[in-house]
CSV table of C-alpha atoms and ligand atoms in Angstrom, one decimal:
chain,number,residue,atom,x,y,z
U,1,MET,CA,24.1,-38.6,-24.9
U,2,THR,CA,21.7,-40.6,-27.4
U,3,ILE,CA,21.1,-43.9,-27.2
U,4,SER,CA,20.3,-46.0,-30.4
U,5,PHE,CA,16.9,-45.9,-30.9
U,6,GLU,CA,16.8,-49.1,-33.0
U,7,GLY,CA,14.3,-51.5,-31.0
U,8,ARG,CA,13.2,-49.2,-28.1
U,9,ASP,CA,9.9,-48.6,-26.8
U,10,ILE,CA,8.3,-45.3,-26.9
U,11,ILE,CA,6.0,-45.5,-23.9
U,12,SER,CA,6.1,-42.0,-22.3
U,13,ILE,CA,7.5,-38.6,-22.9
U,14,LYS,CA,9.8,-38.7,-19.5
U,15,ASP,CA,11.7,-41.7,-20.9
U,16,LEU,CA,13.0,-39.7,-24.0
U,17,THR,CA,16.2,-37.1,-22.9
U,18,ARG,CA,16.3,-33.9,-24.7
U,19,ASP,CA,18.9,-35.0,-27.3
U,20,ASP,CA,16.2,-37.9,-28.0
U,21,ILE,CA,13.6,-35.5,-28.4
U,22,LEU,CA,15.9,-33.5,-30.9
U,23,THR,CA,16.8,-36.7,-33.1
U,24,VAL,CA,12.9,-37.6,-33.2
U,25,LEU,CA,11.9,-34.1,-34.5
U,26,ARG,CA,14.9,-33.9,-37.0
U,27,ILE,CA,14.4,-36.9,-38.5
U,28,ALA,CA,10.7,-36.1,-38.5
U,29,LYS,CA,11.4,-33.1,-40.5
U,30,GLN,CA,13.7,-34.6,-43.0
U,31,LEU,CA,10.7,-37.3,-43.8
U,32,LYS,CA,8.5,-34.3,-44.2
U,33,GLU,CA,11.1,-32.7,-46.7
U,34,LYS,CA,11.9,-35.7,-48.7
U,35,PRO,CA,9.4,-38.8,-48.4
U,36,GLN,CA,10.9,-42.0,-48.3
U,37,PRO,CA,8.3,-44.2,-49.9
U,38,THR,CA,9.9,-47.6,-50.0
U,39,LEU,CA,12.2,-47.2,-46.5
U,40,LEU,CA,9.9,-49.7,-44.4
U,41,LYS,CA,9.1,-52.0,-47.3
U,42,ASN,CA,8.5,-55.9,-46.0
U,43,HIS,CA,7.7,-54.4,-42.7
U,44,VAL,CA,4.6,-54.9,-40.2
U,45,LEU,CA,3.0,-52.6,-38.2
U,46,ALA,CA,0.2,-53.9,-35.8
U,47,THR,CA,-2.1,-51.2,-34.7
U,48,LEU,CA,-3.6,-52.4,-31.6
U,49,PHE,CA,-6.6,-50.2,-30.3
U,50,PHE,CA,-8.2,-51.8,-27.4
U,51,GLU,CA,-9.8,-48.4,-27.0
U,52,PRO,CA,-10.9,-46.9,-30.2
U,53,SER,CA,-9.5,-43.7,-31.2
U,54,THR,CA,-10.0,-43.2,-35.3
U,55,ARG,CA,-7.7,-40.4,-35.7
U,56,THR,CA,-4.7,-41.8,-33.8
U,57,ARG,CA,-5.1,-44.8,-35.3
U,58,LEU,CA,-5.2,-43.6,-38.8
U,59,SER,CA,-2.2,-41.5,-38.5
U,60,PHE,CA,-0.3,-44.5,-37.4
U,61,GLU,CA,-1.3,-46.6,-40.5
U,62,THR,CA,-0.6,-43.4,-42.6
U,63,ALA,CA,2.7,-43.2,-41.6
U,64,MET,CA,3.6,-47.0,-41.7
U,65,LYS,CA,2.1,-47.1,-45.6
U,66,ARG,CA,4.0,-43.8,-46.5
U,67,LEU,CA,7.3,-45.3,-45.9
U,68,GLY,CA,5.9,-48.8,-47.7
U,69,GLY,CA,5.3,-50.7,-44.6
U,70,THR,CA,1.9,-52.7,-44.2
U,71,VAL,CA,-0.6,-52.8,-41.4
U,72,ILE,CA,-2.2,-55.1,-39.5
U,73,GLY,CA,-4.5,-54.9,-36.3
U,74,PHE,CA,-7.6,-53.8,-34.9
U,75,ALA,CA,-9.8,-50.9,-34.1
U,76,ASP,CA,-11.5,-51.7,-31.0
U,77,ALA,CA,-11.3,-54.6,-28.1
U,78,ASN,CA,-14.6,-56.3,-29.2
U,79,VAL,CA,-12.5,-57.7,-32.1
U,80,SER,CA,-9.7,-58.8,-30.2
U,81,SER,CA,-9.0,-61.7,-28.1
U,82,ALA,CA,-9.5,-59.0,-25.0
U,83,SER,CA,-12.9,-59.5,-25.3
U,84,LYS,CA,-12.6,-63.0,-24.8
U,85,GLY,CA,-10.4,-62.5,-21.3
U,86,GLU,CA,-7.4,-62.8,-22.7
U,87,THR,CA,-4.9,-60.9,-20.7
U,88,LEU,CA,-3.0,-58.1,-22.3
U,89,TYR,CA,0.5,-59.7,-21.9
U,90,ASP,CA,-0.7,-63.2,-23.9
U,91,SER,CA,-2.3,-60.7,-26.8
U,92,ILE,CA,1.2,-59.1,-27.2
U,93,ARG,CA,3.2,-62.1,-27.0
U,94,ILE,CA,1.1,-63.7,-29.7
U,95,ILE,CA,0.9,-60.4,-31.9
U,96,GLY,CA,4.8,-59.7,-31.4
U,97,ASN,CA,5.5,-62.6,-33.4
U,98,TYR,CA,3.7,-61.4,-36.5
U,99,ALA,CA,4.8,-57.8,-36.8
U,100,ASP,CA,7.7,-56.0,-36.4
U,101,VAL,CA,6.5,-53.0,-34.5
U,102,ILE,CA,3.3,-52.3,-32.6
U,103,ALA,CA,1.5,-49.2,-31.6
U,104,MET,CA,-1.2,-49.6,-29.2
U,105,ARG,CA,-3.7,-47.7,-27.2
U,106,HIS,CA,-5.4,-48.9,-24.2
U,107,PRO,CA,-7.9,-47.8,-21.8
U,108,LEU,CA,-5.8,-48.8,-18.8
U,109,GLU,CA,-2.9,-46.9,-17.4
U,110,GLY,CA,0.7,-48.3,-17.6
U,111,ALA,CA,-0.7,-51.1,-20.3
U,112,ALA,CA,2.1,-49.9,-22.6
U,113,ARG,CA,4.5,-50.4,-20.4
U,114,ARG,CA,3.4,-54.1,-19.2
U,115,ALA,CA,2.6,-54.6,-23.2
U,116,ALA,CA,6.6,-54.3,-23.8
U,117,GLU,CA,7.4,-56.9,-21.4
U,118,ALA,CA,5.7,-59.3,-23.2
U,119,THR,CA,7.6,-58.6,-26.8
U,120,ILE,CA,10.8,-57.7,-28.0
U,121,LYS,CA,9.5,-56.0,-30.9
U,122,PRO,CA,9.5,-52.0,-30.2
U,123,ILE,CA,5.7,-50.7,-28.8
U,124,LEU,CA,4.8,-47.1,-29.5
U,125,ASN,CA,2.3,-45.9,-26.8
U,126,GLY,CA,-0.8,-44.5,-28.6
U,127,GLY,CA,-2.2,-43.3,-25.2
U,128,ASP,CA,-2.6,-45.3,-21.8
U,129,GLY,CA,-5.5,-44.2,-20.4
U,130,ALA,CA,-5.0,-40.7,-18.5
U,131,ASN,CA,-1.5,-41.7,-18.2
U,132,GLN,CA,0.9,-40.9,-21.3
U,133,HIS,CA,0.8,-39.9,-25.3
U,134,PRO,CA,3.8,-39.4,-26.1
U,135,THR,CA,3.6,-39.3,-29.7
U,136,GLN,CA,1.2,-36.4,-29.4
U,137,THR,CA,3.5,-34.4,-27.2
U,138,LEU,CA,6.2,-34.8,-29.9
U,139,LEU,CA,4.1,-33.6,-32.6
U,140,ASP,CA,3.6,-30.5,-30.4
U,141,LEU,CA,7.0,-30.2,-30.3
U,142,PHE,CA,7.9,-30.8,-34.0
U,143,THR,CA,4.7,-28.0,-34.6
U,144,ILE,CA,6.4,-25.6,-32.1
U,145,HIS,CA,9.7,-25.8,-33.8
U,146,GLU,CA,8.4,-25.6,-37.1
U,147,THR,CA,6.4,-22.3,-36.5
U,148,GLN,CA,9.1,-20.5,-34.1
U,149,HIS,CA,12.3,-22.5,-35.4
U,150,LYS,CA,13.1,-22.6,-31.4
U,151,LEU,CA,11.9,-24.6,-28.7
U,152,LYS,CA,13.6,-22.5,-25.9
U,153,ASN,CA,12.7,-19.1,-24.6
U,154,LEU,CA,9.0,-19.2,-25.7
U,155,HIS,CA,5.8,-18.1,-23.9
U,156,ILE,CA,3.3,-20.8,-24.3
U,157,ALA,CA,-0.1,-20.4,-22.9
U,158,LEU,CA,-1.9,-23.8,-22.3
U,159,VAL,CA,-5.6,-23.0,-21.9
U,160,GLY,CA,-8.5,-25.0,-20.8
U,161,ASP,CA,-9.0,-28.3,-19.0
U,162,LEU,CA,-5.5,-28.6,-17.2
U,163,LYS,CA,-6.2,-30.9,-14.7
U,164,TYR,CA,-7.5,-33.7,-17.1
U,165,GLY,CA,-6.1,-32.8,-20.1
U,166,ARG,CA,-3.0,-35.4,-20.7
U,167,THR,CA,-2.0,-33.8,-23.8
U,168,VAL,CA,-1.2,-30.9,-21.6
U,169,HIS,CA,0.9,-32.2,-18.7
U,170,SER,CA,3.1,-34.0,-20.9
U,171,LEU,CA,4.1,-31.2,-23.2
U,172,ALA,CA,4.2,-29.0,-19.6
U,173,GLN,CA,6.8,-31.9,-18.6
U,174,SER,CA,8.5,-32.0,-21.7
U,175,MET,CA,9.3,-28.0,-21.0
U,176,VAL,CA,12.1,-29.4,-18.4
U,177,HIS,CA,14.4,-29.9,-21.4
U,178,PHE,CA,13.0,-26.7,-23.4
U,179,PRO,CA,12.8,-24.1,-20.9
U,180,CYS,CA,10.0,-21.7,-22.0
U,181,HIS,CA,7.5,-19.3,-19.7
U,182,LEU,CA,4.3,-21.2,-19.6
U,183,HIS,CA,0.9,-19.4,-18.5
U,184,LEU,CA,-1.3,-22.0,-17.4
U,185,VAL,CA,-5.1,-20.9,-17.9
U,186,ALA,CA,-7.8,-22.3,-16.8
U,187,PRO,CA,-10.7,-22.3,-14.2
U,188,GLU,CA,-10.3,-22.9,-10.6
U,189,SER,CA,-11.6,-26.7,-10.8
U,190,LEU,CA,-9.2,-27.6,-13.7
U,191,ALA,CA,-6.2,-26.1,-12.8
U,192,MET,CA,-2.8,-27.9,-13.3
U,193,PRO,CA,-2.3,-31.0,-10.9
U,194,VAL,CA,0.0,-29.8,-8.0
U,195,HIS,CA,2.5,-32.6,-8.7
U,196,ILE,CA,3.2,-31.0,-12.5
U,197,VAL,CA,3.5,-27.6,-10.8
U,198,HIS,CA,6.2,-28.7,-8.7
U,199,ASP,CA,7.9,-30.5,-11.4
U,200,LEU,CA,8.3,-27.2,-12.7
U,201,LYS,CA,9.3,-25.6,-10.0
U,202,LYS,CA,11.7,-28.0,-9.4
U,203,ASN,CA,13.2,-27.9,-12.8
U,204,HIS,CA,13.0,-23.6,-12.7
U,205,ILE,CA,10.9,-23.6,-15.4
U,206,SER,CA,9.0,-20.4,-15.0
U,207,PHE,CA,4.9,-20.3,-15.5
U,208,SER,CA,2.1,-17.9,-14.2
U,209,LEU,CA,-1.2,-18.9,-13.7
U,210,HIS,CA,-4.2,-17.0,-14.8
U,211,HIS,CA,-8.4,-17.5,-15.2
U,212,THR,CA,-8.2,-15.5,-18.4
U,213,PHE,CA,-6.1,-14.9,-21.5
U,214,GLU,CA,-7.4,-12.3,-23.2
U,215,ASN,CA,-5.0,-9.9,-21.7
U,216,ILE,CA,-1.5,-12.1,-22.1
U,217,LEU,CA,-2.8,-12.5,-25.8
U,218,PRO,CA,-0.1,-10.0,-26.9
U,219,LYS,CA,2.9,-11.6,-25.4
U,220,LEU,CA,2.4,-15.1,-26.7
U,221,ASP,CA,4.3,-17.0,-29.4
U,222,ILE,CA,2.0,-20.5,-29.0
U,223,LEU,CA,-1.7,-20.5,-27.5
U,224,TYR,CA,-2.3,-23.9,-27.1
U,225,MET,CA,-6.0,-24.2,-26.8
U,226,THR,CA,-7.7,-28.2,-25.2
U,227,ARG,CA,-11.3,-28.8,-25.0
U,228,ILE,CA,-13.5,-27.9,-21.7
U,229,GLN,CA,-15.8,-30.9,-21.2
U,230,LYS,CA,-19.3,-30.2,-19.4
U,231,GLU,CA,-18.7,-32.9,-17.0
U,232,ARG,CA,-15.3,-32.4,-16.0
U,233,PHE,CA,-16.8,-29.6,-14.1
U,234,SER,CA,-18.6,-30.5,-10.4
U,235,ASP,CA,-20.2,-27.6,-10.2
U,236,LEU,CA,-22.5,-26.9,-13.4
U,237,LEU,CA,-22.9,-23.0,-12.4
U,238,GLU,CA,-18.8,-22.7,-12.6
U,239,TYR,CA,-19.1,-24.3,-16.1
U,240,GLU,CA,-22.0,-21.6,-17.0
U,241,ARG,CA,-20.2,-19.0,-16.0
U,242,GLU,CA,-16.5,-20.0,-17.4
U,243,LYS,CA,-17.5,-21.8,-20.8
U,244,ASN,CA,-17.0,-18.8,-22.9
U,245,THR,CA,-14.2,-17.6,-21.1
U,246,TYR,CA,-12.0,-19.8,-22.7
U,247,VAL,CA,-13.2,-19.6,-26.5
U,248,ILE,CA,-10.9,-17.8,-28.8
U,249,THR,CA,-12.4,-15.8,-31.8
U,250,ALA,CA,-11.0,-14.1,-34.8
U,251,ALA,CA,-11.5,-10.7,-33.1
U,252,MET,CA,-9.7,-11.0,-30.2
U,253,LEU,CA,-6.5,-11.7,-32.6
U,254,THR,CA,-5.7,-7.9,-33.3
U,255,GLY,CA,-2.5,-7.1,-31.8
U,256,VAL,CA,-1.0,-10.0,-31.2
U,257,LYS,CA,2.5,-11.3,-32.2
U,258,LYS,CA,2.9,-11.8,-36.2
U,259,ASN,CA,4.4,-15.3,-35.0
U,260,LEU,CA,1.7,-16.4,-32.7
U,261,ARG,CA,0.1,-19.4,-33.7
U,262,ILE,CA,-2.8,-21.4,-32.3
U,263,LEU,CA,-2.8,-24.9,-31.3
U,264,HIS,CA,-4.9,-27.9,-30.4
U,265,PRO,CA,-4.8,-31.6,-30.1
U,266,LEU,CA,-8.1,-31.9,-31.6
U,267,PRO,CA,-11.1,-32.9,-31.9
U,268,ARG,CA,-11.8,-29.1,-30.9
U,269,VAL,CA,-15.5,-28.5,-29.7
U,270,ASN,CA,-16.0,-24.5,-29.8
U,271,GLU,CA,-12.9,-23.4,-27.9
U,272,ILE,CA,-12.0,-21.9,-31.4
U,273,HIS,CA,-14.1,-20.3,-33.4
U,274,PRO,CA,-14.4,-21.2,-37.1
U,275,SER,CA,-13.6,-17.7,-37.8
U,276,VAL,CA,-10.1,-18.3,-36.3
U,277,ASP,CA,-9.4,-21.0,-39.1
U,278,GLU,CA,-8.9,-18.5,-41.8
U,279,THR,CA,-6.1,-16.1,-39.7
U,280,PRO,CA,-2.8,-16.7,-40.3
U,281,TYR,CA,-2.4,-17.9,-36.5
U,282,ALA,CA,-4.6,-21.1,-37.3
U,283,TYR,CA,-2.3,-24.0,-37.0
U,284,TYR,CA,-3.9,-27.0,-35.7
U,285,PHE,CA,-4.6,-28.8,-38.7
U,286,GLU,CA,-0.9,-28.5,-39.8
U,287,GLN,CA,-0.5,-29.6,-36.1
U,288,ALA,CA,-2.6,-32.8,-36.6
U,289,GLU,CA,-0.8,-33.5,-40.1
U,290,ASN,CA,2.6,-33.5,-38.6
U,291,GLY,CA,1.5,-36.4,-36.7
U,292,VAL,CA,2.2,-38.6,-39.2
U,293,PHE,CA,5.6,-37.0,-39.9
U,294,VAL,CA,6.3,-37.6,-36.2
U,295,ARG,CA,5.0,-41.4,-36.6
U,296,GLN,CA,6.8,-42.0,-39.4
U,297,ALA,CA,10.3,-40.7,-38.0
U,298,LEU,CA,9.5,-43.0,-34.6
U,299,LEU,CA,8.8,-46.0,-37.0
U,300,ALA,CA,11.7,-45.5,-38.9
U,301,LEU,CA,14.0,-45.2,-35.6
U,302,VAL,CA,13.0,-47.8,-33.8
U,303,LEU,CA,13.5,-49.8,-36.9
U,304,GLY,CA,16.4,-49.2,-37.1
U,305,LYS,CA,16.2,-47.6,-40.6
U,306,LEU,CA,17.5,-43.9,-39.5
U,307,SER,CA,19.6,-42.6,-37.0
C,1,MET,CA,14.9,-63.4,35.2
C,2,THR,CA,11.0,-63.0,35.2
C,3,ALA,CA,8.8,-62.1,31.9
C,4,GLN,CA,6.7,-59.6,33.6
C,5,THR,CA,9.1,-56.9,33.7
C,6,ASN,CA,7.9,-53.6,32.5
C,7,ASN,CA,11.4,-53.2,30.5
C,8,PRO,CA,10.4,-53.6,27.0
C,9,LYS,CA,14.2,-54.5,26.3
C,10,GLU,CA,14.4,-57.2,28.9
C,11,ILE,CA,11.0,-58.9,27.4
C,12,ARG,CA,12.7,-58.4,23.8
C,13,VAL,CA,16.2,-59.9,24.4
C,14,GLN,CA,14.4,-63.2,26.6
C,15,ALA,CA,11.6,-63.6,25.2
C,16,ILE,CA,12.8,-65.8,21.9
C,17,LYS,CA,15.6,-68.2,21.5
C,18,ASN,CA,16.2,-67.4,17.7
C,19,GLY,CA,14.9,-65.0,15.5
C,20,THR,CA,13.6,-61.7,14.5
C,21,VAL,CA,12.5,-59.0,16.8
C,22,ILE,CA,11.0,-55.6,15.0
C,23,ASP,CA,11.0,-53.0,17.0
C,24,HIS,CA,9.5,-49.4,17.1
C,25,LEU,CA,7.3,-49.6,15.0
C,26,PRO,CA,4.2,-47.2,15.0
C,27,ALA,CA,1.5,-48.1,17.1
C,28,GLY,CA,-1.1,-49.8,15.2
C,29,PHE,CA,1.4,-50.6,12.4
C,30,GLY,CA,2.2,-54.3,14.0
C,31,LEU,CA,-0.1,-56.3,11.7
C,32,LEU,CA,0.5,-54.4,8.7
C,33,VAL,CA,3.8,-55.2,8.7
C,34,ILE,CA,2.9,-59.0,9.4
C,35,LYS,CA,0.6,-58.6,6.0
C,36,LEU,CA,3.5,-56.8,4.4
C,37,LEU,CA,5.8,-59.9,5.0
C,38,GLY,CA,3.4,-62.5,3.4
C,39,GLY,CA,1.0,-63.2,6.5
C,40,MET,CA,1.7,-65.3,9.2
C,41,PRO,CA,4.8,-67.8,8.7
C,42,ALA,CA,3.2,-71.1,9.2
C,43,ARG,CA,4.7,-73.3,12.2
C,44,LYS,CA,6.1,-70.2,13.7
C,45,ILE,CA,5.3,-68.9,16.8
C,46,VAL,CA,4.2,-64.7,16.5
C,47,THR,CA,3.8,-62.6,19.1
C,48,LEU,CA,2.8,-59.0,18.4
C,49,GLY,CA,2.7,-56.4,21.0
C,50,THR,CA,0.5,-53.6,20.1
C,51,ASN,CA,0.4,-50.2,21.8
C,52,LEU,CA,3.6,-50.8,24.2
C,53,LYS,CA,5.2,-47.9,26.2
C,54,SER,CA,8.0,-46.6,24.2
C,55,TYR,CA,10.7,-44.3,25.1
C,56,ALA,CA,10.8,-42.2,22.5
C,57,ARG,CA,7.2,-41.5,21.3
C,58,GLY,CA,4.5,-42.9,24.1
C,59,THR,CA,3.7,-45.9,22.4
C,60,LYS,CA,4.8,-48.7,19.6
C,61,ASP,CA,4.4,-52.2,18.6
C,62,LEU,CA,6.6,-55.2,18.5
C,63,ILE,CA,6.6,-58.2,16.9
C,64,LYS,CA,8.8,-61.3,17.8
C,65,ILE,CA,9.2,-64.2,15.2
C,66,GLU,CA,10.7,-67.1,16.2
C,67,ASP,CA,12.9,-69.0,14.5
C,68,ARG,CA,12.9,-67.1,11.1
C,69,GLU,CA,15.7,-64.8,10.4
C,70,LEU,CA,14.1,-61.9,8.1
C,71,THR,CA,16.6,-61.4,4.8
C,72,LYS,CA,17.6,-58.0,3.9
C,73,ASN,CA,14.8,-57.8,1.1
C,74,GLU,CA,12.2,-58.4,3.7
C,75,VAL,CA,14.0,-55.8,6.6
C,76,ASP,CA,13.8,-53.0,3.3
C,77,LYS,CA,10.2,-53.8,2.5
C,78,ILE,CA,9.3,-52.6,6.3
C,79,ALA,CA,10.9,-49.4,5.5
C,80,LEU,CA,8.0,-48.5,3.2
C,81,ILE,CA,5.7,-48.1,6.0
C,82,ALA,CA,8.1,-47.6,9.6
C,83,PRO,CA,11.5,-46.4,8.2
C,84,ASN,CA,12.3,-45.9,11.8
C,85,ALA,CA,12.0,-49.5,13.1
C,86,THR,CA,14.5,-51.6,14.4
C,87,ILE,CA,15.1,-55.3,13.4
C,88,ASN,CA,17.0,-57.4,15.9
C,89,ILE,CA,18.4,-61.1,14.8
C,90,VAL,CA,18.2,-63.3,17.4
C,91,ARG,CA,20.5,-66.3,18.1
C,92,ASP,CA,20.6,-67.9,21.4
C,93,TYR,CA,18.6,-65.4,23.1
C,94,ARG,CA,21.1,-62.7,22.2
C,95,VAL,CA,21.0,-59.9,19.7
C,96,ILE,CA,23.5,-61.0,17.0
C,97,LYS,CA,22.3,-58.3,14.5
C,98,LYS,CA,20.6,-55.0,14.3
C,99,ILE,CA,19.4,-53.8,11.4
C,100,LYS,CA,17.8,-50.4,10.0
C,101,PRO,CA,15.3,-50.7,7.1
C,102,HIS,CA,16.8,-49.1,4.3
C,103,LEU,CA,14.1,-48.6,1.7
C,104,PRO,CA,14.8,-49.8,-1.8
C,105,GLU,CA,14.8,-47.6,-4.9
C,106,THR,CA,12.8,-50.8,-6.6
C,107,ILE,CA,9.7,-52.3,-4.8
C,108,LYS,CA,8.4,-55.5,-6.1
C,109,GLY,CA,5.4,-57.2,-5.2
C,110,ALA,CA,3.8,-57.0,-1.7
C,111,ILE,CA,1.5,-53.8,-2.4
C,112,SER,CA,-0.8,-53.1,-4.9
C,113,CYS,CA,-1.2,-49.5,-7.0
C,114,PRO,CA,-3.9,-47.4,-5.4
C,115,ASN,CA,-4.8,-46.3,-9.0
C,116,PRO,CA,-7.8,-48.2,-9.7
C,117,ARG,CA,-7.1,-47.5,-13.8
C,118,CYS,CA,-3.4,-49.2,-13.3
C,119,ILE,CA,-3.1,-52.1,-15.3
C,120,THR,CA,-1.5,-53.9,-12.2
C,121,ASN,CA,-5.0,-54.4,-11.0
C,122,HIS,CA,-6.4,-55.7,-14.1
C,123,GLU,CA,-4.0,-58.4,-14.9
C,124,ALA,CA,-2.1,-61.3,-13.1
C,125,MET,CA,1.0,-59.5,-12.6
C,126,THR,CA,3.6,-58.3,-10.2
C,127,THR,CA,3.4,-54.7,-9.4
C,128,MET,CA,6.6,-52.2,-9.3
C,129,PHE,CA,7.4,-48.9,-7.4
C,130,HIS,CA,10.1,-46.5,-7.8
C,131,ALA,CA,10.5,-45.1,-4.1
C,132,HIS,CA,12.1,-41.3,-4.6
C,133,THR,CA,13.3,-39.1,-1.2
C,134,ASN,CA,13.2,-35.7,-1.3
C,135,LYS,CA,13.2,-33.4,1.6
C,136,LYS,CA,12.6,-36.9,3.9
C,137,GLN,CA,9.6,-36.9,2.4
C,138,VAL,CA,9.0,-40.4,0.2
C,139,ALA,CA,7.1,-40.3,-2.7
C,140,ILE,CA,6.4,-43.9,-4.5
C,141,LEU,CA,6.0,-43.6,-8.0
C,142,CYS,CA,4.0,-46.9,-10.0
C,143,HIS,CA,6.3,-48.2,-12.7
C,144,TYR,CA,3.2,-48.9,-14.9
C,145,CYS,CA,0.5,-46.2,-14.4
C,146,GLU,CA,3.5,-43.6,-13.4
C,147,LYS,CA,1.2,-42.2,-10.6
C,148,GLN,CA,2.9,-40.6,-7.9
C,149,PHE,CA,1.8,-41.7,-4.1
C,150,SER,CA,2.6,-40.7,-0.3
C,151,GLN,CA,3.7,-43.4,2.0
C,152,GLU,CA,0.2,-42.6,3.9
C,153,GLU,CA,-1.4,-43.3,0.9
C,154,MET,CA,0.8,-46.6,-0.2
C,155,VAL,CA,0.1,-48.1,3.7
C,156,LYS,CA,-3.7,-49.0,2.6
C,157,TYR,CA,-2.6,-51.0,-0.3
C,158,ILE,CA,-0.8,-53.6,1.9
S,401,LIG,ZN1,-0.3,-48.3,-10.9
């Protein structure tokens, strides 16, 4: 069942039903195919970035402007009243009176949920600490659907830092709605957290654990790479030993399925060698572009302009 | 009728005229329960017995609060740390009601979130948790940061 999106907050991927997700993907596809440059004319989006993230902020702002709306906001907390000690609640309460919809990022977990209590205007969570970043998950799902024409029964590998990467956590959790086989590829010390593995088991999602991915490449429909940061390793020897295990190069891509697509939430460091960019399997730049369409869809939906 | 009896049942029934007796608390949990209930009530006599003999599990804690009857809401909070406690409401030396705490689905206030990066630890606001029971294991989920904690972890944050 789908509840109307109008006025809704998009805080956590867990708040969205399967039908909700499919609605967002459908509208995003519609807007990608047929732009609506005046749909949100006379509407104001506030982008409140209490923690800087140029890419996510620009993506939200582009989405709003491509629909004919205007944007207000700030790009980092030092220029907001938060630096003067104002509570998040007060900031949102006030800005809620200026804007029709708010997209925000905040370093603290639960900040978007708290912000939603301060205003009746819809809040779009653009990341709250290590917790949620639902628009990223939606654009990942959109991209998987766009490249595979389905969301179910795919072989998806999540590679890299599965312990701290909130992107892969949310994506894995969304598989509850779209059963796929997940190949979880990570070094021992950066393995998928137990509570998520537990969720997968509880929901009968099939998955397998791996330390390397070269041997599973021929099976895959989606290879989802993530950054491995040196500072995440408790054991630097392990880092030195493992750092090249999680790098994909063009040479490794012989014998893969034709429909394989490689995704990455970007920015990449060196886990995708530039030689991959020229192969037909690279899809991470298109994936980033899709973020704009997914955010357009959310803006149009929560403002009640499309359904 | 002497108070110096070794039978805890008699102590409980005889010792207070009106109020609440919280019995069968795990040993060492008495002070935590008082804290959970918002500290010592002003101008009320509170007696805490700790490491008392218990037939069922060896030792236990017991709290007597005179002239104050716990509300359903307060009783349910106790379930968070002592789901097997028994709460007796006493009027005129008689137990008129025995209540088993029932873990509420939503717990507001009373505990802080163990996650230091949670917004609730940085802003003057009321915490909220959702309790899920799965095969007798209770998991407490923060409404805000969405982190999940075990009952044992939560006890430290009362
Ligand atoms: Zn929390």
